Short mmCIF file of C-alpha atoms and ligand atoms in Angstrom, two decimals:
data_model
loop_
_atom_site.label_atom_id
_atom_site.label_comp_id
_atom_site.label_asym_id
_atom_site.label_seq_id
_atom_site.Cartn_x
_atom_site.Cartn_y
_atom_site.Cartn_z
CA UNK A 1 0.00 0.00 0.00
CA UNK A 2 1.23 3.38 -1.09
CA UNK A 3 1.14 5.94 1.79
CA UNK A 4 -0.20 9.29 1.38
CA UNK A 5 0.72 12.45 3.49
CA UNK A 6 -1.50 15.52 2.89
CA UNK A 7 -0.48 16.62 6.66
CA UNK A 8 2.03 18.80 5.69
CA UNK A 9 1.14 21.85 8.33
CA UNK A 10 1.49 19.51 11.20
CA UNK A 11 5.16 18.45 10.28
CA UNK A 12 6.79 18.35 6.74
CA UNK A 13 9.31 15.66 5.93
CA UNK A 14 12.98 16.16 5.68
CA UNK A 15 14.66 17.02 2.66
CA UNK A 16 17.61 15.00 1.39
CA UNK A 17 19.40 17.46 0.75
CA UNK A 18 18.94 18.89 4.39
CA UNK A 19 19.83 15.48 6.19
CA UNK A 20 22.99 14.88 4.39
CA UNK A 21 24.29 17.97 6.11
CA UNK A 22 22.91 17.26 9.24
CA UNK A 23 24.88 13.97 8.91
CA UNK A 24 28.55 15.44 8.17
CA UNK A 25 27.80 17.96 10.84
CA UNK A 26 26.91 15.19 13.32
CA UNK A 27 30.02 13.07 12.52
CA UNK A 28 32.63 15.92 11.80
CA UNK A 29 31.90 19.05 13.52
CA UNK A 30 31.29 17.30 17.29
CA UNK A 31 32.52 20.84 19.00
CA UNK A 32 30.77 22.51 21.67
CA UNK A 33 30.37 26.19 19.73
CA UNK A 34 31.23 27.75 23.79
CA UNK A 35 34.50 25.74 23.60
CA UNK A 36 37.65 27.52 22.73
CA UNK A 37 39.57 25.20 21.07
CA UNK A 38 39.45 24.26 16.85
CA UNK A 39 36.68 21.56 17.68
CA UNK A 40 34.90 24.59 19.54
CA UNK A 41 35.71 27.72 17.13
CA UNK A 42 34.58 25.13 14.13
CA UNK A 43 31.19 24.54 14.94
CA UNK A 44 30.91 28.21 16.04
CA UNK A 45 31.92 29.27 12.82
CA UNK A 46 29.19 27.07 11.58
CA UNK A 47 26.90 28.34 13.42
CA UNK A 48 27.24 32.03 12.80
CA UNK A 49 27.63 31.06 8.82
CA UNK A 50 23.90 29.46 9.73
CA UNK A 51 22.18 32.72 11.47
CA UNK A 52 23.95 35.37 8.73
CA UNK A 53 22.74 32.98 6.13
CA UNK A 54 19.07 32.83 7.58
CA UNK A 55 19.27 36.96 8.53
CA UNK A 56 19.73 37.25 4.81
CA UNK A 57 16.66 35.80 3.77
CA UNK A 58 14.69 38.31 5.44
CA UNK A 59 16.97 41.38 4.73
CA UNK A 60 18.14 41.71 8.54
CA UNK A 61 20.85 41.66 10.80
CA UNK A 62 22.45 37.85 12.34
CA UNK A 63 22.15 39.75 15.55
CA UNK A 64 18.38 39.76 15.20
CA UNK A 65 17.88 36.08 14.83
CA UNK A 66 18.13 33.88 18.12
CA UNK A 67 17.52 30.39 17.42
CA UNK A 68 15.21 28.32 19.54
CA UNK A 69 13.57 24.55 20.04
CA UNK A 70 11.06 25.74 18.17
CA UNK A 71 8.17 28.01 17.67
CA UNK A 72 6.42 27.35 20.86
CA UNK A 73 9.72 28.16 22.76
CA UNK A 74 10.31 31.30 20.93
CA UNK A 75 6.55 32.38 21.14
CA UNK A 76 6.53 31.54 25.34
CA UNK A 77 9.89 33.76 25.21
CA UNK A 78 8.15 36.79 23.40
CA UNK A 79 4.89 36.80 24.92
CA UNK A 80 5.94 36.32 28.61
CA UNK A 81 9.09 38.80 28.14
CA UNK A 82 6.79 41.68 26.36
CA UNK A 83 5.10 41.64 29.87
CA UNK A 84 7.99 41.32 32.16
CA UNK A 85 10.41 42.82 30.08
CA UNK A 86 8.86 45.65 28.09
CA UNK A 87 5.92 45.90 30.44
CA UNK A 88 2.75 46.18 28.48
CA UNK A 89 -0.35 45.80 30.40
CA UNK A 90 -2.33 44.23 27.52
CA UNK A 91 -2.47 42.07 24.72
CA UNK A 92 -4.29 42.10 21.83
CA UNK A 93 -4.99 38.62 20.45
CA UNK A 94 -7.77 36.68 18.07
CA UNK A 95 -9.38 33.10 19.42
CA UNK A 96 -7.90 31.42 15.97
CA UNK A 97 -4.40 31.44 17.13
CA UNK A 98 -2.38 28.23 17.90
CA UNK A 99 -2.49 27.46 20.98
CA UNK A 100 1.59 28.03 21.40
CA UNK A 101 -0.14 31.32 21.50
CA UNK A 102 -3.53 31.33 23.06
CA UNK A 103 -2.82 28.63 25.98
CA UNK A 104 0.48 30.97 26.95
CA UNK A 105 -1.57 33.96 27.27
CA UNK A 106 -4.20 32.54 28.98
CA UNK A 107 -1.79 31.30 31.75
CA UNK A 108 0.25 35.01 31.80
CA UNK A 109 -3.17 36.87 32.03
CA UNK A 110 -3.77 34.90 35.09
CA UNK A 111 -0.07 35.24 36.67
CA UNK A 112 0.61 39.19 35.54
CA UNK A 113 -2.96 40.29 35.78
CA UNK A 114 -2.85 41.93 32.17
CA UNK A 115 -5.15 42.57 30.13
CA UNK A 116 -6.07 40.32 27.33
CA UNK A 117 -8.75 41.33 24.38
CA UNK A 118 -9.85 39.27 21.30
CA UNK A 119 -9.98 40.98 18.09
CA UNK A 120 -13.37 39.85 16.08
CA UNK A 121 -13.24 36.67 13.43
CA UNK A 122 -15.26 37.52 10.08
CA UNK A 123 -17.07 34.58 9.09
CA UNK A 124 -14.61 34.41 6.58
CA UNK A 125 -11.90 33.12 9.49
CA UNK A 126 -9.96 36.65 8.76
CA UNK A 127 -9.46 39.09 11.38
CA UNK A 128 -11.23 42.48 11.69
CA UNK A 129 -9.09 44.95 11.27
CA UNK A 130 -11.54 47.70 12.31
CA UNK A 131 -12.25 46.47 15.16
CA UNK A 132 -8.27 45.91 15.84
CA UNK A 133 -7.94 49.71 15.39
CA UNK A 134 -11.14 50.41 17.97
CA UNK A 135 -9.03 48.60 20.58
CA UNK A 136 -5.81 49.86 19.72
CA UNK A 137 -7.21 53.48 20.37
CA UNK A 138 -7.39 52.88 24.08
CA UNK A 139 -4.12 54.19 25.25
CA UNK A 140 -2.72 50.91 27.18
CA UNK A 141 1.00 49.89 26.49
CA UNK A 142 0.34 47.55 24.50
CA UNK A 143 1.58 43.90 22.27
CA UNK A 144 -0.66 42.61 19.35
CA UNK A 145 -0.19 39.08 18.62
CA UNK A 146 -2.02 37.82 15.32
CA UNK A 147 -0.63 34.98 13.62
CA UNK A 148 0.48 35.10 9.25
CA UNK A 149 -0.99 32.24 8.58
CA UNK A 150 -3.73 30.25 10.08
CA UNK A 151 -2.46 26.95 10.58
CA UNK A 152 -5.90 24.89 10.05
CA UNK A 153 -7.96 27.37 7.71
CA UNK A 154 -4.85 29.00 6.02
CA UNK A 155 -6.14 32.94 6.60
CA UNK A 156 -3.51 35.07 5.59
CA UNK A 157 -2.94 38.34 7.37
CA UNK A 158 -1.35 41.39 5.88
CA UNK A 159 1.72 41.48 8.32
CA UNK A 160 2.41 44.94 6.45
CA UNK A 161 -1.38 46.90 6.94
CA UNK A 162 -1.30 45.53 11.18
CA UNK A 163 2.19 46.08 11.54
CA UNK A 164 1.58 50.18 9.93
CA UNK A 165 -1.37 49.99 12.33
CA UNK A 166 0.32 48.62 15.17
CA UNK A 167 3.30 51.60 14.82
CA UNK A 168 0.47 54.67 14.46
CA UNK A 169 -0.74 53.45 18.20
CA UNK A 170 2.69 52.47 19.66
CA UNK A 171 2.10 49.06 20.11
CA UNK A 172 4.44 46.22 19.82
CA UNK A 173 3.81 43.58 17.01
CA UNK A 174 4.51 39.88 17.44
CA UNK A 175 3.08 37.41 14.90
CA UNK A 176 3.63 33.38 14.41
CA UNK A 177 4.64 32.86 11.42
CA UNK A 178 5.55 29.24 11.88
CA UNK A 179 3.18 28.15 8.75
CA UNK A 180 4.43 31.10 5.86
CA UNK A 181 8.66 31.13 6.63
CA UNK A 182 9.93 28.96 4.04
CA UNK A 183 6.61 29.08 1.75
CA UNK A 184 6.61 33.06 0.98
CA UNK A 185 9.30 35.96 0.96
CA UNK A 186 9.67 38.44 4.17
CA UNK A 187 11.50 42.21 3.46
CA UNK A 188 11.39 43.11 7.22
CA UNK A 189 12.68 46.25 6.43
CA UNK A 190 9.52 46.92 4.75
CA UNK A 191 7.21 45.08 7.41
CA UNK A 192 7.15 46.45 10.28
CA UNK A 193 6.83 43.91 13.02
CA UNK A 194 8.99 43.70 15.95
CA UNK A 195 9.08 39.70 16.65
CA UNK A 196 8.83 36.56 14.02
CA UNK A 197 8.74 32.76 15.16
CA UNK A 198 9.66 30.14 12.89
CA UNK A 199 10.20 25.98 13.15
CA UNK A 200 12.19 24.39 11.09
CA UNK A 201 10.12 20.98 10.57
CA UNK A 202 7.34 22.98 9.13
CA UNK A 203 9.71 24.09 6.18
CA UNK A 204 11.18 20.15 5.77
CA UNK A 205 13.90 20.65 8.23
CA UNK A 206 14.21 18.60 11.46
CA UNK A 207 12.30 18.97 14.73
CA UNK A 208 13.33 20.94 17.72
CA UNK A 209 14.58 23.95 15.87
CA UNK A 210 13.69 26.94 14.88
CA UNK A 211 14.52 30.55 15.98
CA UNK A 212 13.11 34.21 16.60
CA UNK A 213 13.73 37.20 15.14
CA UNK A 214 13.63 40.20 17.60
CA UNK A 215 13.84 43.46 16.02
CA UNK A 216 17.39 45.19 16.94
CA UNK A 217 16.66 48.11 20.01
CA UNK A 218 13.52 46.24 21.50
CA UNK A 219 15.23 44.72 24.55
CA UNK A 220 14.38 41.15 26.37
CA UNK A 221 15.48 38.79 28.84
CA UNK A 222 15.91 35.12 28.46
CA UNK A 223 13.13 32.76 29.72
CA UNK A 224 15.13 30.88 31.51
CA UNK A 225 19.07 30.57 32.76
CA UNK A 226 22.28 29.50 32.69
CA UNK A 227 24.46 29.91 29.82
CA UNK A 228 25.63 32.98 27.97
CA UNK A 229 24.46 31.17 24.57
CA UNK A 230 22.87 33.06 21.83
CA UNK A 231 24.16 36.45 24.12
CA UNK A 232 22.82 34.86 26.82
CA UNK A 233 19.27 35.36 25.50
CA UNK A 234 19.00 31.75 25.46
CA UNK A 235 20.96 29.73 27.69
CA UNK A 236 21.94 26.15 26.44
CA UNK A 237 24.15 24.06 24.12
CA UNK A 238 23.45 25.12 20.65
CA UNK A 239 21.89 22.11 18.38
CA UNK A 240 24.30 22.58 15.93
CA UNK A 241 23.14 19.68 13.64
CA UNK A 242 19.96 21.08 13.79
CA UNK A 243 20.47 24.37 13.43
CA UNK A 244 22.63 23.76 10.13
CA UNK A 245 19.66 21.39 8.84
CA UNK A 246 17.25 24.10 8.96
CA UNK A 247 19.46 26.18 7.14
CA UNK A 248 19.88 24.05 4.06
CA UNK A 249 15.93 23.57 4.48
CA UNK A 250 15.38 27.61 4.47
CA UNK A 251 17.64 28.14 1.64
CA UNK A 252 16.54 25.67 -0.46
CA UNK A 253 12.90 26.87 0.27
CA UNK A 254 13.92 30.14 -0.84
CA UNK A 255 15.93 28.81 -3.95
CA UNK A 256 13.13 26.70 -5.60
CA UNK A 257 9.88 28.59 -3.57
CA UNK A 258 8.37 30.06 -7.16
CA UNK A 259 8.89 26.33 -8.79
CA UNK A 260 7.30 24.79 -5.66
CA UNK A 261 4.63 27.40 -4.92
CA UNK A 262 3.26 26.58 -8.42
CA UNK A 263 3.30 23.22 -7.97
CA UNK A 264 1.62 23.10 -4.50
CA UNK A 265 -0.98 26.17 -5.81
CA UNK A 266 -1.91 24.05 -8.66
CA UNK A 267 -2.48 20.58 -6.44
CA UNK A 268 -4.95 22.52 -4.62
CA UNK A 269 -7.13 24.35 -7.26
CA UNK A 270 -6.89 19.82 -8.42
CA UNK A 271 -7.93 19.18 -5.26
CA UNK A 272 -10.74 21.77 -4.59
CA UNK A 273 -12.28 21.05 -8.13
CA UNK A 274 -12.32 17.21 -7.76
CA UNK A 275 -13.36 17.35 -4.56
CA UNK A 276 -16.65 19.29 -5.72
CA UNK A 277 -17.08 16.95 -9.20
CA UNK A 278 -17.46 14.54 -6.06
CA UNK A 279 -19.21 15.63 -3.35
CA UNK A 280 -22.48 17.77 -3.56
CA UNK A 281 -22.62 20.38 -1.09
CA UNK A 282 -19.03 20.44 0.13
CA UNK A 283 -17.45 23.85 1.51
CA UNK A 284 -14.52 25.32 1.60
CA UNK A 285 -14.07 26.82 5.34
CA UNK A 286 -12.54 30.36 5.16
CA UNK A 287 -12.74 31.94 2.00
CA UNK A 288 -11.10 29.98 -1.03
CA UNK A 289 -9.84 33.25 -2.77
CA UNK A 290 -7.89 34.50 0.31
CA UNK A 291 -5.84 31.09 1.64
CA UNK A 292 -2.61 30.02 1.81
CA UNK A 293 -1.43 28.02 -0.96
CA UNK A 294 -0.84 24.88 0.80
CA UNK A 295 -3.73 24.58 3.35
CA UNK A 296 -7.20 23.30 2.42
CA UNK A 297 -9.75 22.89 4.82
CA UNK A 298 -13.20 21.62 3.48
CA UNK A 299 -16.48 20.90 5.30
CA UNK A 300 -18.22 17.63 4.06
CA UNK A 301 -21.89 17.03 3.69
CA UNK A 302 -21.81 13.53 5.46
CA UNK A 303 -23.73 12.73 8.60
CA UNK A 304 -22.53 13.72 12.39
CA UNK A 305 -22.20 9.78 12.77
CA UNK A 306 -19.12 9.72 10.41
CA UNK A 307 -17.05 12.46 12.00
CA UNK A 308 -15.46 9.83 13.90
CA UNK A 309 -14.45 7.25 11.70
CA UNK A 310 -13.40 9.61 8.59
CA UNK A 311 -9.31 9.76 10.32
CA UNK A 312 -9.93 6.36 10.97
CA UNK A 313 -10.78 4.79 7.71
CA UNK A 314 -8.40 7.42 5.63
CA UNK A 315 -5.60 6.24 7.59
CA UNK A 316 -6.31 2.50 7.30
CA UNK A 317 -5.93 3.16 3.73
CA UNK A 318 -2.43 4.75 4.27
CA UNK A 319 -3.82 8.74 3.74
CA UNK A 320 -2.55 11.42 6.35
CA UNK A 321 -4.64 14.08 6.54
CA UNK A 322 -6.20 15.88 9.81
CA UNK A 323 -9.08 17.46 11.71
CA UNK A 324 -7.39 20.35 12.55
CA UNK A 325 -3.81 21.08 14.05
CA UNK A 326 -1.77 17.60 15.32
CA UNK A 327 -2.37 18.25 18.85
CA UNK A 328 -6.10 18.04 18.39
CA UNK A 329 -6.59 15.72 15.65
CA UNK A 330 -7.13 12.43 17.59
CA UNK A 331 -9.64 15.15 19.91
CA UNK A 332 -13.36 14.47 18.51
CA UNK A 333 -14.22 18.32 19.95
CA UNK A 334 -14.41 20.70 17.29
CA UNK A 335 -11.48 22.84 16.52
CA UNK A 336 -11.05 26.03 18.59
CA UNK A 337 -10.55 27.73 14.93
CA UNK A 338 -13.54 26.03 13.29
CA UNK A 339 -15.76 26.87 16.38
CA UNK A 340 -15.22 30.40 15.29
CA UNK A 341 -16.24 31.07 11.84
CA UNK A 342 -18.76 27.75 11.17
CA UNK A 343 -22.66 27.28 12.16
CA UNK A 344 -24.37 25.21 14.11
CA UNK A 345 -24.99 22.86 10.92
CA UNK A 346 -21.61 22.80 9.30
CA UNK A 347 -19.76 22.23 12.68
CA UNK A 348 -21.44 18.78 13.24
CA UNK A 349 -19.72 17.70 10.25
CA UNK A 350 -17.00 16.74 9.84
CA UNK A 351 -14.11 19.12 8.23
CA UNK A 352 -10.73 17.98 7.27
CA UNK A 353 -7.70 19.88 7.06
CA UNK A 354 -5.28 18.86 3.50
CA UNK A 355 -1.92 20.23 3.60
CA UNK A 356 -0.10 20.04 0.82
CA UNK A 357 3.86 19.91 -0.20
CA UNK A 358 6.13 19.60 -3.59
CA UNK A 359 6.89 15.85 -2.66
CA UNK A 360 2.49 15.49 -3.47
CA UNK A 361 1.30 14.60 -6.81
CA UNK A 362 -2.40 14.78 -8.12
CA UNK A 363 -1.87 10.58 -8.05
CA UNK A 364 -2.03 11.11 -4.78
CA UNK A 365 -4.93 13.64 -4.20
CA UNK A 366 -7.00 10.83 -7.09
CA UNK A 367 -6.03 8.17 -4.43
CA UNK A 368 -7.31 10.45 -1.22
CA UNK A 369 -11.13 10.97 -3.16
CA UNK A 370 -11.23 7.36 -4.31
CA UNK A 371 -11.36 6.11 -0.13
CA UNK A 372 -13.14 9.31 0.45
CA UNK A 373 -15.80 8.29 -1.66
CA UNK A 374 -15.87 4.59 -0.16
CA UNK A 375 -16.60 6.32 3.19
N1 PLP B 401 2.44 27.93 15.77
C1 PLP B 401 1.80 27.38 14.71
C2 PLP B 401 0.95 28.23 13.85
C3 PLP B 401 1.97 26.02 14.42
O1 PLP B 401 1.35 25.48 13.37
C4 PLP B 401 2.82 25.25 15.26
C5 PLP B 401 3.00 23.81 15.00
O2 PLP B 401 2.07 23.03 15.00
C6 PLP B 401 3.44 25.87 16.35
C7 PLP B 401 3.23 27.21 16.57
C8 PLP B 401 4.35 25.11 17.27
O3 PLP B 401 5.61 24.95 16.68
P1 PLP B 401 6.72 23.94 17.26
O4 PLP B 401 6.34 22.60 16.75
O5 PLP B 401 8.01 24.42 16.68
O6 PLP B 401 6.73 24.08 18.73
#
């Protein structure tokens, strides 16, 4: 049985390319980058080639990238630190975010008494951005956190038109971009945001890595302690395997993005089309104009009774695909996200979240409708 994974937003797999590096890294450059010796000043010199190779390919400084386990690291590090650190008394936040976001601010609004108000979902799952200035005009030091992409609907915000907004009220602007770096170009010169997350294994690259960029002159401290790693802004042996593998994987998804991009945007309009030559009545959740090219998230017109078993049966057959993001997928509640912009009707049934990446083929997608059909 061939397997098929449409489940690329929950993890991507590794390019070749990327784990041969990894590899010759592992077995050649063993040196702890503190260390002062040639094993030590080697992987160090590896490891600053890494960060001025990923500053480049958003146009800013090495200083300005810290690398991280991951995304939910560096998002815990920004949101908790704009409290302590820059001391705003609020955030401004939607109820689609991932919950690297919305579970960490519900636990700081609790411990620093902030704060904390939802901007309003359009049914369309995008945010409203009148109703983000309307909040923003209450003078309160303050840090909006919206997210790039939506990592089950695919939304897309315009980091440019919040970040412009954000600046005219003097408020600081984080945003997750875990599911866009790798899959669309960033100027940060022009955009102005003052903190970025990204994870490597979203953009094929290996787990427990990614990094943060922090805008130069806004000042943190580390989330935790004990090493004077990444300028002691986070304490802790560098993963210098990993970091290096998520290097190759951002440059080469920067080298071949417009190739890819077409490939992926194609597989979708496939998928959307065949799915509707298939299935009467089935929805696109969020509107199918303004998504991300890789996520696809469709309602479908079969009974409450086979929400349960639709995971189930696709993945006997060897097809990946989810409910909504990995940490809730094997959850029968609906998604926090979907909860938001469906109705009563269309959130009894069940939706499913495709995720698409270069390595897919419409062979695949044929194979997906064929058990979908047998459902
Ligand atoms: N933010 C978003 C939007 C995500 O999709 C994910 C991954 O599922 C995360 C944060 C968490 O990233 P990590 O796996 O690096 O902790």
């Amino acid at each position: 049985m061939k397997k098929i994974y449409l489940d690329n937003a929950a993890t991507t797999q590794i390019r070749p390319e990327v784990i041969q590096e990894m590899v010759k890294v592992m077995s050649e450059e063993y040196g702890n980058p503190s260390s002062t010796h040639s094993f030590g000043r080697s992987s160090k010199s590896i490891l600053e080639l890494s960060r001025k190779s990923i500053a480049k390919c958003f146009n800013v400084s090495s200083q300005e990238i810290i690398f991280t386990s991951g995304a939910t690291e560096a998002n815990n590090w920004i949101l908790n630190s704009a409290i302590v650190d820059l001391k705003v008394e609020r955030i401004i936040t939607s109820k689609i975010e991932h919950h690297a976001v919305l579970h960490t601010i519900e636990i700081l609004e609790k411990k620093h008494a902030i704060k904390v108000e939802y901007v309003k979902i359009k049914p369309d799952g995008t945010i409203d951005i009148n109703h983000l200035v309307e909040l923003l005009s209450e003078n309160i030091p303050t840090l909006v956190s919206l997210m790039h992409v939506n990592n089950e609907i695919g939304t897309v915000l315009d980091l440019e038109e919040i970040g412009k907004i954000c600046k005219q009220h003097h408020a600081y602007f984080h945003s997750d971009t875990v599911q866009s770096i790798g899959k669309t170009t960033f100027d940060l010169q022009e955009i102005p945001v003052d903190f970025l997350v990204a994870s490597a294994h979203k953009f094929h690259g290996p787990k427990g890595v990614g990094f943060a960029f922090i805008r130069k002159g806004v000042l943190l401290n580390p989330l935790f302690y004990g090493g004077e790693q990444e300028k002691g802004l986070r304490p802790g042996t560098e993963s210098v395997h990993n970091i290096v593998g998520m290097t190759k994987a951002l440059e080469m998804a920067y080298q071949l993005l417009e190739e890819e991009k077409k490939h992926i945007s194609d597989l979708k309009k496939y998928t959307i089309n065949q799915l509707q030559d298939s299935f009467d009545g089935i929805k696109v959740n969020g509107n199918p104009d303004h998504t991300f090219y890789n996520i696809l998230n469709v309602c479908l017109p079969f009974s409450e009774a086979k929400t349960s078993m639709i995971l189930f049966n696709l993945d006997m057959k060897g097809i990946a695909v989810s409910r909504g993001s990995a940490c809730q997928s094997g959850s029968l509640k609906p998604s926090h996200v979907l909860a938001e912009i469906l109705n009563d009707d269309d959130i009894k049934k069940p939706s499913l979240r495709i995720s698409f990446s270069h390595f897919n083929t419409t062979e695949d997608i044929d194979a997906f409708i064929e058990v979908l059909k047998g459902i």
